[in-house]
């Protein structure tokens, strides 16, 4: 330690000087400045003059706040905590949490320092308790516990409340200290009148319940006693919070609280206390209708409030209403608050409706969210809507036809992410599989959704999904519109047999638009499949139709674009044509695929050496003998097919007969039940679609569709 | 329970930080940056509380300073908002028309005031007068 002369003291920098210099120093000079200041502090902190040491301590504190490491000063600070000068002691105690942590070696020295401070005046004792509350670890807590316990009986409420607050930390760090000591504290709190001390006591009980919940009977009576007579909102909030934990452990306690909660709910204007009460009532007091209703009224005020914080907290309370009937009561307020809410609150509301939408409010919910989606939350809204629709195998859907023709096209227009496009695809497939008969509307659905695609198809933007096709190894990228486009094309392809000629004509006209073929190049093979199916369907029903040349031209266009039609497709195509087509048209089509394939590109050939013996200038043609072999093997299969079909038809007829018998029985039973209602039924009944939620039916297969197609064949 | 308190300006400079749970130095810097990044871009239309890791951040902006508390999920948000407001009122009464510079040059006083309101992460006093009297008693001994 050294003594600075008066001259030296003039040139000492105070805290204010250091702060001003730090603020005006540029970043490049900061390191120099910091190093110089730390060097000065190391000297000054060893001075004999307390004013100098105090300034050094404050400067050190400031440097720590600037982000500099001051752990080297741990010993000096602990030393200062035991100083005779109160100013120094206080400064060191305030700075202690910056250098001392639970693993510090210096904490051993702190024990003696604190024991000495607890015997001093109430101001020093209070500052020491605050410091202990921040830096306490297990060893320090165990050694200082008796001293802290003694302070809980101090005459000053300031000391008592801080001692109890420190005790709650000590009990949390080492729960073994609780038995024996907690009873003593409870006895003191029973005689306590100061609200702050009581509030700290309730916090102590909350801490004890976290680590030793079974000790709750010790303070049950004191909590009830305080709830019945307290008027301070801060204390009441803590009491209501601890009561929630007590109710879950002791359900009989709930009955005793009804009267007090009702009184508090009616009397208080404090929003924080109201929120705490509503939260507790919604969770634990569902069976008490009067109290529940009163809480519900206040909850509605929260949901309608201008303050977004109160609206958010109101929604938080609603998560504790476990039934959808309960939520229906607040539906209007929730939907109103959705319009004014920020993104996170909107997510909260969407989650609520995901859990609690039912058949009654399904239509309202869907229409509302479609109307009020915005750019920021659109993808989350669409994700939630798809979830609500598909939930539990469409349990919320009572009118699948309306869903398919009214809501699904609108949802498709709003989709702007790949994830949602994939979910939408799954929704469509699932819906059309589970509801027999809906495939008839697939052309209308296609028209409604894809017409806008035709207009906007020049601007295909956004993130893409990269796919490698397995059998061709072709790489292509799909954005969300193309995913929906592909799925719709596939659905129409599956429904071709159910569609009328007019519908098929519209589809061909749509596909003839050149933009579609240019913009959706990745989907050309799907369009190709669809065209084949339409082509075969038209040839079977009307071989002289005018559409046929248009389809052939389209197929040729696609072939030119694709440059690579698979052999499997050709054989399937020829097989269908052999059965159904007239010879001259067949020849024309044959010529479509009989032309020579172009030779290997010479530019590409420069990089790749052709194998020896291969003449790249000669055209590559499939051996005619091989084609004959394929045809003959196909012929064998075709001969056996009618026999197999006959056997299958006999089986299906038998099962159909059985089904019809059971149907007749059911109808007779239904008629008897519906006799009194018959007068109310419309003379022309509307077509009703039922959703098949049976797990055993394989996806994509419907028994009625199979039977119909076999009859047609 | 309050886990930490941060006072930051719009540029992300921390004017005051009090930690009631142990974090090492690197973690503290990371937390300060993360909290600042979360709250600085929020609009007045947004709520004053948000989820942060397994806890909650309750914050309020006064002029150029953000007062942020990190609390447990079970804590009452409105109570914490009122606590922040109480702290600002106490600072205002103590310094007389408080501004950021008062906290920069007298950070030790700001820490003393916090210590009279919160100990071990729990609120111990909510009366403005009692808090100011306690701080003035400390000054008398200085």
mmCIF file of C-alpha atoms in Angstrom, chain A residues 381-607:
data_model
loop_
_atom_site.group_PDB
_atom_site.id
_atom_site.type_symbol
_atom_site.label_atom_id
_atom_site.label_comp_id
_atom_site.label_asym_id
_atom_site.label_seq_id
_atom_site.Cartn_x
_atom_site.Cartn_y
_atom_site.Cartn_z
ATOM 1 C CA UNK A 381 -53.035 -19.758 -41.464
ATOM 2 C CA UNK A 382 -53.071 -22.094 -44.463
ATOM 3 C CA UNK A 383 -51.159 -24.742 -42.505
ATOM 4 C CA UNK A 384 -53.697 -24.498 -39.678
ATOM 5 C CA UNK A 385 -56.671 -24.611 -42.047
ATOM 6 C CA UNK A 386 -55.383 -27.761 -43.717
ATOM 7 C CA UNK A 387 -54.816 -29.297 -40.282
ATOM 8 C CA UNK A 388 -58.341 -28.387 -39.147
ATOM 9 C CA UNK A 389 -59.868 -29.856 -42.317
ATOM 10 C CA UNK A 390 -57.899 -33.106 -42.146
ATOM 11 C CA UNK A 391 -58.119 -33.548 -38.380
ATOM 12 C CA UNK A 392 -59.183 -37.068 -37.280
ATOM 13 C CA UNK A 393 -60.015 -38.086 -40.857
ATOM 14 C CA UNK A 394 -62.168 -35.030 -41.668
ATOM 15 C CA UNK A 395 -64.226 -35.283 -38.500
ATOM 16 C CA UNK A 396 -65.134 -31.589 -38.692
ATOM 17 C CA UNK A 397 -66.389 -31.785 -42.293
ATOM 18 C CA UNK A 398 -70.124 -32.356 -42.755
ATOM 19 C CA UNK A 399 -70.396 -31.194 -46.386
ATOM 20 C CA UNK A 400 -67.469 -32.546 -48.433
ATOM 21 C CA UNK A 401 -68.934 -31.243 -51.698
ATOM 22 C CA UNK A 402 -68.997 -27.664 -50.444
ATOM 23 C CA UNK A 403 -65.498 -28.071 -49.057
ATOM 24 C CA UNK A 404 -64.160 -29.304 -52.382
ATOM 25 C CA UNK A 405 -65.865 -26.767 -54.628
ATOM 26 C CA UNK A 406 -65.942 -23.656 -52.431
ATOM 27 C CA UNK A 407 -63.136 -23.639 -49.914
ATOM 28 C CA UNK A 408 -60.386 -25.754 -51.438
ATOM 29 C CA UNK A 409 -59.970 -23.579 -54.584
ATOM 30 C CA UNK A 410 -59.656 -20.466 -52.402
ATOM 31 C CA UNK A 411 -57.109 -22.155 -50.158
ATOM 32 C CA UNK A 412 -55.142 -23.265 -53.235
ATOM 33 C CA UNK A 413 -54.953 -19.665 -54.479
ATOM 34 C CA UNK A 414 -53.491 -18.510 -51.164
ATOM 35 C CA UNK A 415 -50.769 -21.142 -50.912
ATOM 36 C CA UNK A 416 -47.312 -19.589 -51.251
ATOM 37 C CA UNK A 417 -44.924 -22.127 -49.705
ATOM 38 C CA UNK A 418 -43.761 -25.588 -50.731
ATOM 39 C CA UNK A 419 -44.657 -27.139 -47.348
ATOM 40 C CA UNK A 420 -48.233 -25.986 -47.673
ATOM 41 C CA UNK A 421 -48.412 -27.148 -51.291
ATOM 42 C CA UNK A 422 -47.384 -30.652 -50.191
ATOM 43 C CA UNK A 423 -49.941 -30.584 -47.370
ATOM 44 C CA UNK A 424 -52.586 -29.414 -49.834
ATOM 45 C CA UNK A 425 -51.728 -32.296 -52.149
ATOM 46 C CA UNK A 426 -52.161 -34.786 -49.291
ATOM 47 C CA UNK A 427 -55.450 -33.160 -48.357
ATOM 48 C CA UNK A 428 -56.813 -33.544 -51.897
ATOM 49 C CA UNK A 429 -55.733 -37.154 -52.238
ATOM 50 C CA UNK A 430 -57.080 -38.063 -48.818
ATOM 51 C CA UNK A 431 -60.407 -36.326 -49.396
ATOM 52 C CA UNK A 432 -61.011 -37.853 -52.817
ATOM 53 C CA UNK A 433 -60.072 -41.284 -51.529
ATOM 54 C CA UNK A 434 -62.286 -41.186 -48.475
ATOM 55 C CA UNK A 435 -65.375 -39.674 -50.101
ATOM 56 C CA UNK A 436 -66.735 -41.888 -52.864
ATOM 57 C CA UNK A 437 -68.257 -39.929 -55.703
ATOM 58 C CA UNK A 438 -66.345 -36.670 -55.254
ATOM 59 C CA UNK A 439 -64.027 -37.461 -58.168
ATOM 60 C CA UNK A 440 -66.884 -36.471 -60.465
ATOM 61 C CA UNK A 441 -66.119 -32.869 -59.554
ATOM 62 C CA UNK A 442 -62.413 -33.116 -60.267
ATOM 63 C CA UNK A 443 -62.741 -31.271 -63.608
ATOM 64 C CA UNK A 444 -64.567 -28.335 -61.929
ATOM 65 C CA UNK A 445 -61.921 -28.227 -59.253
ATOM 66 C CA UNK A 446 -59.200 -28.298 -61.862
ATOM 67 C CA UNK A 447 -60.823 -25.476 -63.823
ATOM 68 C CA UNK A 448 -61.288 -23.250 -60.799
ATOM 69 C CA UNK A 449 -57.724 -23.606 -59.565
ATOM 70 C CA UNK A 450 -55.794 -23.931 -62.829
ATOM 71 C CA UNK A 451 -57.522 -21.116 -64.737
ATOM 72 C CA UNK A 452 -55.608 -18.576 -62.652
ATOM 73 C CA UNK A 453 -52.444 -20.591 -63.212
ATOM 74 C CA UNK A 454 -52.912 -20.169 -66.948
ATOM 75 C CA UNK A 455 -53.065 -16.379 -66.504
ATOM 76 C CA UNK A 456 -50.189 -16.100 -64.062
ATOM 77 C CA UNK A 457 -48.011 -18.857 -65.401
ATOM 78 C CA UNK A 458 -45.392 -16.428 -66.725
ATOM 79 C CA UNK A 459 -44.308 -15.496 -63.237
ATOM 80 C CA UNK A 460 -43.241 -18.755 -61.606
ATOM 81 C CA UNK A 461 -41.099 -17.619 -58.725
ATOM 82 C CA UNK A 462 -40.258 -18.499 -55.160
ATOM 83 C CA UNK A 463 -38.403 -21.362 -53.470
ATOM 84 C CA UNK A 464 -38.281 -24.709 -55.257
ATOM 85 C CA UNK A 465 -38.192 -28.386 -54.347
ATOM 86 C CA UNK A 466 -35.416 -30.234 -56.210
ATOM 87 C CA UNK A 467 -36.347 -33.752 -57.328
ATOM 88 C CA UNK A 468 -34.442 -36.488 -59.181
ATOM 89 C CA UNK A 469 -36.739 -38.825 -61.081
ATOM 90 C CA UNK A 470 -35.839 -42.423 -60.318
ATOM 91 C CA UNK A 471 -36.149 -44.204 -63.624
ATOM 92 C CA UNK A 472 -34.968 -41.413 -65.912
ATOM 93 C CA UNK A 473 -32.532 -39.671 -63.515
ATOM 94 C CA UNK A 474 -33.959 -36.372 -64.740
ATOM 95 C CA UNK A 475 -33.443 -33.469 -62.324
ATOM 96 C CA UNK A 476 -36.085 -30.801 -62.034
ATOM 97 C CA UNK A 477 -37.284 -28.146 -59.644
ATOM 98 C CA UNK A 478 -40.840 -27.614 -58.527
ATOM 99 C CA UNK A 479 -42.269 -24.551 -56.897
ATOM 100 C CA UNK A 480 -45.500 -24.572 -54.918
ATOM 101 C CA UNK A 481 -47.745 -23.893 -57.928
ATOM 102 C CA UNK A 482 -46.273 -26.736 -59.903
ATOM 103 C CA UNK A 483 -46.748 -29.167 -57.015
ATOM 104 C CA UNK A 484 -50.452 -28.277 -56.938
ATOM 105 C CA UNK A 485 -50.600 -28.424 -60.735
ATOM 106 C CA UNK A 486 -49.092 -31.938 -60.808
ATOM 107 C CA UNK A 487 -51.454 -33.216 -58.132
ATOM 108 C CA UNK A 488 -54.519 -31.819 -59.936
ATOM 109 C CA UNK A 489 -53.416 -33.331 -63.250
ATOM 110 C CA UNK A 490 -53.010 -36.685 -61.506
ATOM 111 C CA UNK A 491 -56.438 -36.455 -59.885
ATOM 112 C CA UNK A 492 -58.107 -35.651 -63.193
ATOM 113 C CA UNK A 493 -56.227 -38.556 -64.761
ATOM 114 C CA UNK A 494 -57.609 -40.906 -62.103
ATOM 115 C CA UNK A 495 -61.138 -39.592 -62.642
ATOM 116 C CA UNK A 496 -61.189 -39.674 -66.467
ATOM 117 C CA UNK A 497 -63.578 -42.616 -66.566
ATOM 118 C CA UNK A 498 -66.105 -40.720 -64.450
ATOM 119 C CA UNK A 499 -66.030 -37.479 -66.445
ATOM 120 C CA UNK A 500 -68.333 -36.461 -69.279
ATOM 121 C CA UNK A 501 -67.111 -35.623 -72.766
ATOM 122 C CA UNK A 502 -67.699 -31.923 -72.230
ATOM 123 C CA UNK A 503 -65.447 -31.928 -69.170
ATOM 124 C CA UNK A 504 -62.694 -33.741 -71.059
ATOM 125 C CA UNK A 505 -62.995 -31.223 -73.894
ATOM 126 C CA UNK A 506 -62.446 -28.348 -71.481
ATOM 127 C CA UNK A 507 -59.360 -30.013 -70.083
ATOM 128 C CA UNK A 508 -57.856 -30.486 -73.549
ATOM 129 C CA UNK A 509 -58.565 -26.833 -74.412
ATOM 130 C CA UNK A 510 -56.806 -25.767 -71.237
ATOM 131 C CA UNK A 511 -53.751 -27.895 -71.945
ATOM 132 C CA UNK A 512 -53.511 -26.577 -75.468
ATOM 133 C CA UNK A 513 -52.443 -23.206 -74.139
ATOM 134 C CA UNK A 514 -48.761 -23.056 -75.012
ATOM 135 C CA UNK A 515 -47.819 -21.239 -71.833
ATOM 136 C CA UNK A 516 -48.786 -24.211 -69.731
ATOM 137 C CA UNK A 517 -46.473 -26.552 -71.609
ATOM 138 C CA UNK A 518 -43.599 -24.061 -71.431
ATOM 139 C CA UNK A 519 -43.959 -23.138 -67.777
ATOM 140 C CA UNK A 520 -44.678 -26.563 -66.369
ATOM 141 C CA UNK A 521 -41.968 -28.529 -68.145
ATOM 142 C CA UNK A 522 -41.329 -30.666 -65.085
ATOM 143 C CA UNK A 523 -44.914 -31.903 -65.229
ATOM 144 C CA UNK A 524 -44.896 -32.849 -68.908
ATOM 145 C CA UNK A 525 -44.792 -36.582 -68.173
ATOM 146 C CA UNK A 526 -47.865 -36.189 -65.930
ATOM 147 C CA UNK A 527 -49.660 -34.224 -68.649
ATOM 148 C CA UNK A 528 -48.619 -36.953 -71.069
ATOM 149 C CA UNK A 529 -50.226 -39.655 -68.857
ATOM 150 C CA UNK A 530 -53.397 -37.623 -68.563
ATOM 151 C CA UNK A 531 -53.601 -37.183 -72.324
ATOM 152 C CA UNK A 532 -53.195 -40.925 -72.887
ATOM 153 C CA UNK A 533 -56.014 -41.671 -70.463
ATOM 154 C CA UNK A 534 -58.293 -39.076 -72.055
ATOM 155 C CA UNK A 535 -57.358 -40.352 -75.499
ATOM 156 C CA UNK A 536 -58.221 -43.940 -74.653
ATOM 157 C CA UNK A 537 -61.475 -42.891 -72.971
ATOM 158 C CA UNK A 538 -62.591 -40.856 -75.992
ATOM 159 C CA UNK A 539 -61.655 -43.606 -78.454
ATOM 160 C CA UNK A 540 -63.738 -46.119 -76.510
ATOM 161 C CA UNK A 541 -66.807 -43.889 -76.310
ATOM 162 C CA UNK A 542 -66.647 -41.945 -79.574
ATOM 163 C CA UNK A 543 -63.897 -43.005 -82.047
ATOM 164 C CA UNK A 544 -64.854 -40.334 -84.588
ATOM 165 C CA UNK A 545 -64.665 -37.425 -82.181
ATOM 166 C CA UNK A 546 -63.092 -34.180 -83.433
ATOM 167 C CA UNK A 547 -60.935 -33.944 -80.332
ATOM 168 C CA UNK A 548 -58.767 -36.890 -81.302
ATOM 169 C CA UNK A 549 -56.525 -35.050 -83.786
ATOM 170 C CA UNK A 550 -56.023 -32.253 -81.212
ATOM 171 C CA UNK A 551 -54.955 -34.772 -78.583
ATOM 172 C CA UNK A 552 -52.593 -36.451 -81.006
ATOM 173 C CA UNK A 553 -51.000 -33.122 -81.855
ATOM 174 C CA UNK A 554 -50.604 -32.329 -78.149
ATOM 175 C CA UNK A 555 -48.977 -35.686 -77.505
ATOM 176 C CA UNK A 556 -46.610 -35.056 -80.408
ATOM 177 C CA UNK A 557 -45.709 -31.624 -78.971
ATOM 178 C CA UNK A 558 -44.982 -33.148 -75.620
ATOM 179 C CA UNK A 559 -42.942 -35.908 -77.215
ATOM 180 C CA UNK A 560 -40.805 -33.322 -78.962
ATOM 181 C CA UNK A 561 -40.282 -31.552 -75.659
ATOM 182 C CA UNK A 562 -39.542 -34.656 -73.671
ATOM 183 C CA UNK A 563 -37.213 -36.345 -76.221
ATOM 184 C CA UNK A 564 -37.534 -39.530 -74.267
ATOM 185 C CA UNK A 565 -40.722 -41.607 -74.051
ATOM 186 C CA UNK A 566 -40.347 -44.790 -72.041
ATOM 187 C CA UNK A 567 -40.809 -48.189 -73.688
ATOM 188 C CA UNK A 568 -43.310 -49.165 -70.981
ATOM 189 C CA UNK A 569 -45.569 -46.349 -72.018
ATOM 190 C CA UNK A 570 -45.417 -47.336 -75.693
ATOM 191 C CA UNK A 571 -46.381 -50.944 -74.976
ATOM 192 C CA UNK A 572 -49.280 -49.881 -72.749
ATOM 193 C CA UNK A 573 -50.403 -47.444 -75.391
ATOM 194 C CA UNK A 574 -50.313 -50.044 -78.173
ATOM 195 C CA UNK A 575 -52.046 -52.634 -76.000
ATOM 196 C CA UNK A 576 -55.017 -50.352 -75.421
ATOM 197 C CA UNK A 577 -55.166 -49.320 -79.047
ATOM 198 C CA UNK A 578 -55.112 -52.872 -80.365
ATOM 199 C CA UNK A 579 -58.302 -53.623 -78.451
ATOM 200 C CA UNK A 580 -60.171 -50.446 -79.224
ATOM 201 C CA UNK A 581 -58.845 -48.533 -82.221
ATOM 202 C CA UNK A 582 -59.633 -48.799 -85.916
ATOM 203 C CA UNK A 583 -56.741 -49.809 -88.157
ATOM 204 C CA UNK A 584 -56.212 -46.653 -90.136
ATOM 205 C CA UNK A 585 -56.079 -44.448 -87.091
ATOM 206 C CA UNK A 586 -53.747 -46.941 -85.530
ATOM 207 C CA UNK A 587 -51.415 -46.673 -88.513
ATOM 208 C CA UNK A 588 -51.390 -42.914 -88.223
ATOM 209 C CA UNK A 589 -50.459 -43.156 -84.592
ATOM 210 C CA UNK A 590 -47.882 -45.790 -85.340
ATOM 211 C CA UNK A 591 -46.178 -43.366 -87.676
ATOM 212 C CA UNK A 592 -45.942 -40.887 -84.815
ATOM 213 C CA UNK A 593 -43.514 -43.176 -83.061
ATOM 214 C CA UNK A 594 -42.073 -44.985 -86.064
ATOM 215 C CA UNK A 595 -39.830 -42.115 -87.192
ATOM 216 C CA UNK A 596 -36.085 -42.379 -86.711
ATOM 217 C CA UNK A 597 -34.658 -41.196 -83.483
ATOM 218 C CA UNK A 598 -32.153 -38.378 -84.029
ATOM 219 C CA UNK A 599 -28.434 -39.335 -83.987
ATOM 220 C CA UNK A 600 -26.136 -38.511 -81.083
ATOM 221 C CA UNK A 601 -25.238 -34.844 -80.903
ATOM 222 C CA UNK A 602 -21.830 -34.337 -82.483
ATOM 223 C CA UNK A 603 -20.855 -31.536 -80.078
ATOM 224 C CA UNK A 604 -21.452 -33.811 -77.096
ATOM 225 C CA UNK A 605 -19.595 -36.597 -78.854
ATOM 226 C CA UNK A 606 -16.391 -34.552 -78.838
ATOM 227 C CA UNK A 607 -16.183 -35.012 -75.073
#
